[in-house]
PDB file of C-alpha atoms in Angstrom:
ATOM      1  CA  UNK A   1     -41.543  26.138 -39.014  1.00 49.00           C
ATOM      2  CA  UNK A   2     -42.849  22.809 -39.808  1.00 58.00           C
ATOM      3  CA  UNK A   3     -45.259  22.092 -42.888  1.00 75.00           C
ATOM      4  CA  UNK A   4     -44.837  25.827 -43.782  1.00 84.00           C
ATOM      5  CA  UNK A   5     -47.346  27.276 -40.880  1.00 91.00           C
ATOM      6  CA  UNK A   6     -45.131  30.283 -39.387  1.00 91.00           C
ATOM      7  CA  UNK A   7     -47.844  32.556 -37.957  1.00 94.00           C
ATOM      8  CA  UNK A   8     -51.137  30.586 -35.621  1.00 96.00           C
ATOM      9  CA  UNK A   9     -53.803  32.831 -33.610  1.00 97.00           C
ATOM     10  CA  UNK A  10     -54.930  30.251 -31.429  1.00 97.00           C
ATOM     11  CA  UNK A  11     -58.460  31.778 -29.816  1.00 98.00           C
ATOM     12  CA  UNK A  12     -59.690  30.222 -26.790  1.00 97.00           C
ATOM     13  CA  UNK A  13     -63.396  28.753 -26.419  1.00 97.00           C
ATOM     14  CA  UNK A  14     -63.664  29.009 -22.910  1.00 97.00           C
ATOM     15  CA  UNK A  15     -62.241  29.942 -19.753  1.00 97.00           C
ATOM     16  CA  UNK A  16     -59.302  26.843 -20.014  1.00 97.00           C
ATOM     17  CA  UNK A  17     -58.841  26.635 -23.598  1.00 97.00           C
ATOM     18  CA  UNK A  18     -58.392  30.614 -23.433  1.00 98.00           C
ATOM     19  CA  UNK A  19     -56.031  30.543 -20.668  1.00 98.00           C
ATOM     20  CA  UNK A  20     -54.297  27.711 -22.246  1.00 98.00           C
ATOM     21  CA  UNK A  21     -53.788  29.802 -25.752  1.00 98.00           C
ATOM     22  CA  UNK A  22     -52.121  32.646 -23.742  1.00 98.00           C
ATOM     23  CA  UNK A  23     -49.494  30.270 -21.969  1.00 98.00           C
ATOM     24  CA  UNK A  24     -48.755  28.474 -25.775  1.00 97.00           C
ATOM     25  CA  UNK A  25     -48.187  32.409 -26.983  1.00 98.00           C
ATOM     26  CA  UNK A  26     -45.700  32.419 -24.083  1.00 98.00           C
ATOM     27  CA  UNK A  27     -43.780  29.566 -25.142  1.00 98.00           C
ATOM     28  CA  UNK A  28     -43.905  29.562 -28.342  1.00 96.00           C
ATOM     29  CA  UNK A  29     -42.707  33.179 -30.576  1.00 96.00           C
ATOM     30  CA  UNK A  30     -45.012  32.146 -33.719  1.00 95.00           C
ATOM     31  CA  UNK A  31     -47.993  31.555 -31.673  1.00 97.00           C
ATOM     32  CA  UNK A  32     -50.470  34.191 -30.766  1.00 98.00           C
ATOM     33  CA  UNK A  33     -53.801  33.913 -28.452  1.00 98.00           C
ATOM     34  CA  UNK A  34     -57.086  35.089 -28.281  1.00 98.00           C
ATOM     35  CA  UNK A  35     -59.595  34.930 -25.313  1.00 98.00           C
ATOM     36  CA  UNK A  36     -63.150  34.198 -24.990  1.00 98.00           C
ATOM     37  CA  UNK A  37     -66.389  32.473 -24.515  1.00 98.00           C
ATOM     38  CA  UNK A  38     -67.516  30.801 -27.463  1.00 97.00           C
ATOM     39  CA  UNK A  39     -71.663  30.322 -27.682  1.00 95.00           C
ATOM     40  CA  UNK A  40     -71.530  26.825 -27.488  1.00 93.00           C
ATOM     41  CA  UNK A  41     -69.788  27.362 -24.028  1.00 95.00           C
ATOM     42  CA  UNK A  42     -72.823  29.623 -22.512  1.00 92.00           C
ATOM     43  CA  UNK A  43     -73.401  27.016 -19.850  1.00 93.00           C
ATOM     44  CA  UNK A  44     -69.663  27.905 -18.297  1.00 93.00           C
ATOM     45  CA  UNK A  45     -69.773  31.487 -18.391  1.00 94.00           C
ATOM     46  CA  UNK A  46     -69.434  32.465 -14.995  1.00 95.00           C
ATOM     47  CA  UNK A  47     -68.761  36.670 -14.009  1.00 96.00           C
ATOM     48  CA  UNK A  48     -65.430  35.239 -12.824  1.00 97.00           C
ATOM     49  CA  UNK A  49     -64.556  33.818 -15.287  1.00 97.00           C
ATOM     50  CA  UNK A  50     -65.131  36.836 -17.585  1.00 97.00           C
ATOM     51  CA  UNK A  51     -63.463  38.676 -15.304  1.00 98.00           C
ATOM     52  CA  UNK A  52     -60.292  36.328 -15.917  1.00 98.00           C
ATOM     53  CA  UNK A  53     -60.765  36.834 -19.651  1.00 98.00           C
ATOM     54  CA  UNK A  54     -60.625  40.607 -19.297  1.00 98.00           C
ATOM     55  CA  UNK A  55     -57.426  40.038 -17.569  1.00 98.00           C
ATOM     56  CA  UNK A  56     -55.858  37.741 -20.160  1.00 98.00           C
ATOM     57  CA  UNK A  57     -57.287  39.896 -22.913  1.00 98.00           C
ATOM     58  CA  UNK A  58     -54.466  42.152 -21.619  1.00 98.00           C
ATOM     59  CA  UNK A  59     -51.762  39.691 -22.387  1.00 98.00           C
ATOM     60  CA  UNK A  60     -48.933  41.690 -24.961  1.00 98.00           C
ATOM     61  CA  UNK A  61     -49.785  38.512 -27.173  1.00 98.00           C
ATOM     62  CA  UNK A  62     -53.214  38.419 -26.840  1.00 98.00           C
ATOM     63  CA  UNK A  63     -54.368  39.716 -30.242  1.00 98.00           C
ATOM     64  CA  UNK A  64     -57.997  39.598 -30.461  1.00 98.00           C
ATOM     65  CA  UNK A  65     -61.068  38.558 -28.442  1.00 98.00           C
ATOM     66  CA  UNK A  66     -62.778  35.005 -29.710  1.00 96.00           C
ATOM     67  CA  UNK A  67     -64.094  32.897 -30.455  1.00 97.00           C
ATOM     68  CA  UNK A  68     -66.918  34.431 -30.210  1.00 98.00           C
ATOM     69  CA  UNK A  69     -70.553  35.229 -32.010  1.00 97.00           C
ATOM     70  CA  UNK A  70     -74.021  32.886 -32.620  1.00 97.00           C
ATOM     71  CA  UNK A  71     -74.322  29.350 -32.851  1.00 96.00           C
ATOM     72  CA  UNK A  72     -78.113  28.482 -33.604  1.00 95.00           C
ATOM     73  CA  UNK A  73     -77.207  25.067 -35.127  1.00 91.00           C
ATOM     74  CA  UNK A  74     -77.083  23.206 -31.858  1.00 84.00           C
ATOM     75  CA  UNK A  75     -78.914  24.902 -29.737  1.00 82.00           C
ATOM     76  CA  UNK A  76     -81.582  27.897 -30.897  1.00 82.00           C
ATOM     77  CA  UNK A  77     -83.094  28.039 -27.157  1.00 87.00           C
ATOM     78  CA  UNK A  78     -80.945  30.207 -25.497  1.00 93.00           C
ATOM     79  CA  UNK A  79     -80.679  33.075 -28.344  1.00 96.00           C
ATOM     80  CA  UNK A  80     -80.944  35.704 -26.152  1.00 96.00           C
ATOM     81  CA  UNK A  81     -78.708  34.959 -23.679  1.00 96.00           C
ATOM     82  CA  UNK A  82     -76.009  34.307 -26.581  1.00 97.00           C
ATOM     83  CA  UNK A  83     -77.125  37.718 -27.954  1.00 97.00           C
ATOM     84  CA  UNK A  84     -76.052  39.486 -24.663  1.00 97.00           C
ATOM     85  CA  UNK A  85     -72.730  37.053 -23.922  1.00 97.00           C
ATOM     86  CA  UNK A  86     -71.614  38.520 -27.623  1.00 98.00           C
ATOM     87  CA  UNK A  87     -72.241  41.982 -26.822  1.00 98.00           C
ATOM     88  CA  UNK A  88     -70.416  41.634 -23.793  1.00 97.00           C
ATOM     89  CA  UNK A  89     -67.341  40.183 -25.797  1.00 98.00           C
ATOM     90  CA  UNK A  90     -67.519  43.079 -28.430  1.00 98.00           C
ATOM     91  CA  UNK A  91     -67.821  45.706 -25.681  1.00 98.00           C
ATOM     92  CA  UNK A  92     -64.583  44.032 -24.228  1.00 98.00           C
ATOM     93  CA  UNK A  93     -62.943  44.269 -27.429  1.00 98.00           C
ATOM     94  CA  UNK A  94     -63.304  48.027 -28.323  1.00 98.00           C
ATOM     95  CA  UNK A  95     -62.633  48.825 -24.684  1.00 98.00           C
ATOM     96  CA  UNK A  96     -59.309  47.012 -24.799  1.00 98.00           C
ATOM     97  CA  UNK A  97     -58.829  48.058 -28.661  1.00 98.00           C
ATOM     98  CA  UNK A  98     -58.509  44.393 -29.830  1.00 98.00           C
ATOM     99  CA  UNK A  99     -60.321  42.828 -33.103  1.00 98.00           C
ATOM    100  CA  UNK A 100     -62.528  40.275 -32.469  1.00 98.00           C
ATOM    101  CA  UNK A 101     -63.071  36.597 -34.446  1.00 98.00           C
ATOM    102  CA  UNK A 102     -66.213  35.380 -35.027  1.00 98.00           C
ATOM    103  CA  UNK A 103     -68.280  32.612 -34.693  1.00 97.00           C
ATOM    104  CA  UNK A 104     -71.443  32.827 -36.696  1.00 97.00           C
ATOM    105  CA  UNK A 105     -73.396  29.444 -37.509  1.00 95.00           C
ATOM    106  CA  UNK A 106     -76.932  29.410 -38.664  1.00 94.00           C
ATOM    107  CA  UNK A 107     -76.900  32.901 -37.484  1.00 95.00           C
ATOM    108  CA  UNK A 108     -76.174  35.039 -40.243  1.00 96.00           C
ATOM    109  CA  UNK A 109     -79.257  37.859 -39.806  1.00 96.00           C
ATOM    110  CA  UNK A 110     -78.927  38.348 -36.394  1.00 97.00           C
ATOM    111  CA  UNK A 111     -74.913  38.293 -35.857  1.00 97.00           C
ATOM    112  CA  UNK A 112     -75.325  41.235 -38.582  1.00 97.00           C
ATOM    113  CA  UNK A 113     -78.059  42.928 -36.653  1.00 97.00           C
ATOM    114  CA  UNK A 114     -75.207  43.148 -33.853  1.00 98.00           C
ATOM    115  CA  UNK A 115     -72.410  43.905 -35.843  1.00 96.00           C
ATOM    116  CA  UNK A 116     -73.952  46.941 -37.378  1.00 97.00           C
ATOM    117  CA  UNK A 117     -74.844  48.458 -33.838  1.00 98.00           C
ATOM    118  CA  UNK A 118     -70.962  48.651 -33.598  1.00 98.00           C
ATOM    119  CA  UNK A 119     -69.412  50.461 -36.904  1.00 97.00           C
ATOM    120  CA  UNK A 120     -66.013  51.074 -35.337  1.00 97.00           C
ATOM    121  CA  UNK A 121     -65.553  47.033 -34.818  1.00 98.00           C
ATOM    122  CA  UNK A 122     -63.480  45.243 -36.947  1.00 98.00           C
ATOM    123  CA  UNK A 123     -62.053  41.316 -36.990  1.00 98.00           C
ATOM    124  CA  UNK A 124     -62.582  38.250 -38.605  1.00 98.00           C
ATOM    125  CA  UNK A 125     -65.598  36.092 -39.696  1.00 98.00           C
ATOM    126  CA  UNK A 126     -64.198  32.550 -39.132  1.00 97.00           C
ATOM    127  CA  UNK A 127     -64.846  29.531 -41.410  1.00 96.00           C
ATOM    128  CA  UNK A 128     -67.047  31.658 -43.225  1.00 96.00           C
ATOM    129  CA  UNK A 129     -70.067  30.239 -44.163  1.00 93.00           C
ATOM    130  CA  UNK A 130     -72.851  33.510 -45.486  1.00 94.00           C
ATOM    131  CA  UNK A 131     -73.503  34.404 -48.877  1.00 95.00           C
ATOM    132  CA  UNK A 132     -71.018  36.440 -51.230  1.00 96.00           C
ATOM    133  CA  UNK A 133     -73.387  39.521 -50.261  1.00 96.00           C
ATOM    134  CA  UNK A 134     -72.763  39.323 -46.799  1.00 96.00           C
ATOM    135  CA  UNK A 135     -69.079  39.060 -47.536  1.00 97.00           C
ATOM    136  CA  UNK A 136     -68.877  42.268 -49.453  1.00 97.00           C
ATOM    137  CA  UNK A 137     -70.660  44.202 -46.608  1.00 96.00           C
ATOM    138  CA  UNK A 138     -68.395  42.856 -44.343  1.00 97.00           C
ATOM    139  CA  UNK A 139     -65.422  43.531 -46.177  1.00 97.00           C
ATOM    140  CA  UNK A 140     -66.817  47.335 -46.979  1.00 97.00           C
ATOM    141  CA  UNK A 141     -66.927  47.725 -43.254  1.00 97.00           C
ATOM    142  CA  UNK A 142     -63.234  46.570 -42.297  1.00 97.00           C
ATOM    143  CA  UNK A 143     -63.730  42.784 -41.970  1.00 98.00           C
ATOM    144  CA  UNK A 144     -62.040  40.183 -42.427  1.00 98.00           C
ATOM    145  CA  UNK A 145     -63.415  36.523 -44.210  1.00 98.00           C
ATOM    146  CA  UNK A 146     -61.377  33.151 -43.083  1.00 98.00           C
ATOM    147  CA  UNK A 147     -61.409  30.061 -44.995  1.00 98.00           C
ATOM    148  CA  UNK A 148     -61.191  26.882 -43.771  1.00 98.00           C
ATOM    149  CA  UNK A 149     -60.765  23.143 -44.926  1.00 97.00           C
ATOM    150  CA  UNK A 150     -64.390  23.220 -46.594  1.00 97.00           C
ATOM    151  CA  UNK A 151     -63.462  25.572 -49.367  1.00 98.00           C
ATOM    152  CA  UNK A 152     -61.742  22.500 -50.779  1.00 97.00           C
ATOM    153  CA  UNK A 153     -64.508  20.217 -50.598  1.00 97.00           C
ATOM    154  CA  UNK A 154     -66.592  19.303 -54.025  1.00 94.00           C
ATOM    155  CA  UNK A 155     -70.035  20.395 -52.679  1.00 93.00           C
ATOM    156  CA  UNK A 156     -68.822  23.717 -51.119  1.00 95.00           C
ATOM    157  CA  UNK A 157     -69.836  26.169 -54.475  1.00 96.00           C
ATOM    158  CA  UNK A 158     -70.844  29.008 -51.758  1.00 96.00           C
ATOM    159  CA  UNK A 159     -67.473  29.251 -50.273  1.00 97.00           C
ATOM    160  CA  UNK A 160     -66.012  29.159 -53.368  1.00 97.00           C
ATOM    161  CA  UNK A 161     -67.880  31.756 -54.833  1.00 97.00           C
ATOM    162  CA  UNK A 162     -66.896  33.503 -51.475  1.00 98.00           C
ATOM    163  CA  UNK A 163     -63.542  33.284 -52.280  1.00 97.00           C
ATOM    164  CA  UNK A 164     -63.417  34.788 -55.388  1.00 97.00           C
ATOM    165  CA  UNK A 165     -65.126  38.380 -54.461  1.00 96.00           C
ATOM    166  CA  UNK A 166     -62.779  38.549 -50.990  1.00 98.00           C
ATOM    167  CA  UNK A 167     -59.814  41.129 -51.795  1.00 98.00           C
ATOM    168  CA  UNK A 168     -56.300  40.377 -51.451  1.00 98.00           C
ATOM    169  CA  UNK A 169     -56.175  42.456 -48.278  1.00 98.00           C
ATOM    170  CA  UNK A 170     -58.532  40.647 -46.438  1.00 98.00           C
ATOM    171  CA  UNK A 171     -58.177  37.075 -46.926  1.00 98.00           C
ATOM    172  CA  UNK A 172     -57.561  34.330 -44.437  1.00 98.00           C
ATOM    173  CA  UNK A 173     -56.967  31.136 -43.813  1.00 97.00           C
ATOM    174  CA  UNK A 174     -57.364  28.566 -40.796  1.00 97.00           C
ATOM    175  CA  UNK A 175     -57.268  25.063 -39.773  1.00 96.00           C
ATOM    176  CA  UNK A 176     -60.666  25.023 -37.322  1.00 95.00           C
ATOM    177  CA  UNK A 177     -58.880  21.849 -35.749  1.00 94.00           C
ATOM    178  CA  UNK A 178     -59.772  19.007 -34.801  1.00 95.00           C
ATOM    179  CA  UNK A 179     -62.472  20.031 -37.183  1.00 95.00           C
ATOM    180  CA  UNK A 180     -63.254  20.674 -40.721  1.00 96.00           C
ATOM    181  CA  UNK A 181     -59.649  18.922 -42.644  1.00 97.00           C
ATOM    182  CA  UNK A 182     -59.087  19.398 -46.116  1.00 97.00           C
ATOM    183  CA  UNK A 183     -60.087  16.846 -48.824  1.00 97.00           C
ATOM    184  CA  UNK A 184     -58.428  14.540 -48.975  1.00 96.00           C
ATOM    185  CA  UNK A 185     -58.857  14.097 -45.179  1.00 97.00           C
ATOM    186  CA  UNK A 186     -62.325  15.177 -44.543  1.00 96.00           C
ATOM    187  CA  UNK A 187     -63.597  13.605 -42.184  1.00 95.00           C
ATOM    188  CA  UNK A 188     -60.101  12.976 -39.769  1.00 97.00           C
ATOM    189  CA  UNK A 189     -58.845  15.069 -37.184  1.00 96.00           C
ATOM    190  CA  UNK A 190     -57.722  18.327 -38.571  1.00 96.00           C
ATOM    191  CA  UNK A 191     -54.041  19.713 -37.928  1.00 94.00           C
ATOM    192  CA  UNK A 192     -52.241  23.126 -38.929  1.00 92.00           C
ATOM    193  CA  UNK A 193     -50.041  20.624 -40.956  1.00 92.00           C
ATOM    194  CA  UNK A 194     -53.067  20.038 -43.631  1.00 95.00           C
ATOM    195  CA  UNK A 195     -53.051  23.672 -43.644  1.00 96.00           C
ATOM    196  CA  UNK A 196     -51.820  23.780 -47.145  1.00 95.00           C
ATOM    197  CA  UNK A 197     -54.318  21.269 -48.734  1.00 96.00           C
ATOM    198  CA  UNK A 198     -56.748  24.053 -47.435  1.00 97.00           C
ATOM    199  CA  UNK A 199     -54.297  27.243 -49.331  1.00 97.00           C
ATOM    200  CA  UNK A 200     -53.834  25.241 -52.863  1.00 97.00           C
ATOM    201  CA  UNK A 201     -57.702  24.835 -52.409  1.00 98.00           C
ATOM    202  CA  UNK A 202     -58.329  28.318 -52.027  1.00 98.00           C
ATOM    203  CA  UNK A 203     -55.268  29.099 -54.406  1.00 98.00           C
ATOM    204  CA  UNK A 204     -57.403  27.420 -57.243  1.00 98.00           C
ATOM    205  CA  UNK A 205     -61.013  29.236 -56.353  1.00 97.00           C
ATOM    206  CA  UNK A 206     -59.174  32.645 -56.317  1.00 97.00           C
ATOM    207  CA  UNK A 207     -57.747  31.760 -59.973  1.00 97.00           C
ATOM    208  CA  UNK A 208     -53.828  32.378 -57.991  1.00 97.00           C
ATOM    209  CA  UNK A 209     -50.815  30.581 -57.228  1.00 97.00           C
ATOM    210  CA  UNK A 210     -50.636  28.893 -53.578  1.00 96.00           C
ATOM    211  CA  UNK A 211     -47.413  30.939 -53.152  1.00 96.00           C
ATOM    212  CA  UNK A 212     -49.745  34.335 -53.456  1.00 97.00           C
ATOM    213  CA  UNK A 213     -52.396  32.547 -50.991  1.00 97.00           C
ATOM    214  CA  UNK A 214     -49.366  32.091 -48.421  1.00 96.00           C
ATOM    215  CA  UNK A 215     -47.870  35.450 -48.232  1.00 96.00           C
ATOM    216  CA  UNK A 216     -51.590  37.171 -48.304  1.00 97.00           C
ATOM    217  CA  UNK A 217     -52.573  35.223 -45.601  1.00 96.00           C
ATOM    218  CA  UNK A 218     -49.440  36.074 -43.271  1.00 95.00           C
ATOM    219  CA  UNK A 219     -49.729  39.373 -44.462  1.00 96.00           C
ATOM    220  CA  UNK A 220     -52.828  40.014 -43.268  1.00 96.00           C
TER     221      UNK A 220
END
């Protein structure tokens, strides 16, 4: 397909954007959805409109619940009631047998707290942004760790790090549009066709050819 992307999981945020991914995985073969509430969206979670989430969850090309997790970086008042609306996402997810992808920002002890009252789930930590440490739990436990457009900025030594200790097996990589492009368009609105700036960048980090980053990622 066009600029090399032949594989998107394109999660939902909310009840819209969700139903939206599942009719682009309809009409389009490469595309795949996920389904959730996001914790920035905890002021439109309605019981209905969970209830349509469980239904599109069901979707044949509806591969994984998300985005969903902790977001403490705009909002730390409603922790709690982001605490539950995450549980209720993972409990959705191992009843339906789907991975889940994960939001965590500024949230990193407590979205672990959660995550290791649920050893049989498994999915993705997007635009990963914890410490090497964390990573290797993760990764011990079945996770996966997605990359984004940062691990090619200068100041980004964390991720970088990150990307070094993450097996073969369990690497990803993601556009976060609009946000988060890839030097040399930081800053702009981000695309899936900048999508290579963001492999080459983790390419170099892992010490591998962009080539290796590209068939890992679809791989996995």
């Amino acid at each position: 397909h066009t600029d090399g992307v032949s594989l998107i999981i394109n999660p939902g945020c909310e009840l819209t954007s969700s139903e939206n991914a599942v009719a682009f995985a309809e009409k389009y073969d490469f595309v795949y959805a996920a389904v959730g509430f996001h914790p920035e969206e905890l002021k439109c979670y309605t019981e209905e409109g969970f209830a349509v989430i469980r239904e599109l969850a069901q979707h044949p090309k509806c591969v994984a619940i998300g985005e969903i997790g902790l977001d403490y970086y705009w909002d730390d008042s409603r922790k709690e009631e982001q605490k539950q609306l995450f549980r209720r996402h993972i409990e959705l997810a191992l009843e339906l047998c789907k991975p889940v992808i994960i939001h965590d920002r500024e949230a990193h002890g407590d979205t672990m707290e959660i995550i290791r009252d649920y050893p049989e789930l498994r999915g993705v930590f997007h635009c990963y942004s914890g410490s090497a440490e964390m990573a290797k739990e993760l990764i011990k436990r079945g996770w996966y760790i997605s990359f984004s457009g940062v691990v090619s900025f200068k100041n980004a030594a964390k991720v970088k790090e990150v990307a070094k200790v993450v097996p073969d097996d369990r690497i990803l990589v993601e556009t976060d549009a609009p946000y988060l492009a890839p030097h040399p368009f930081r800053g702009k609105i981000n695309h899936s066709g900048r999508l290579l700036y963001t492999a080459t960048a983790l390419a170099e980090a892992r010490g591998c050819s962009v080539e290796d980053v590209a068939r890992l990622t679809r791989e996995n």
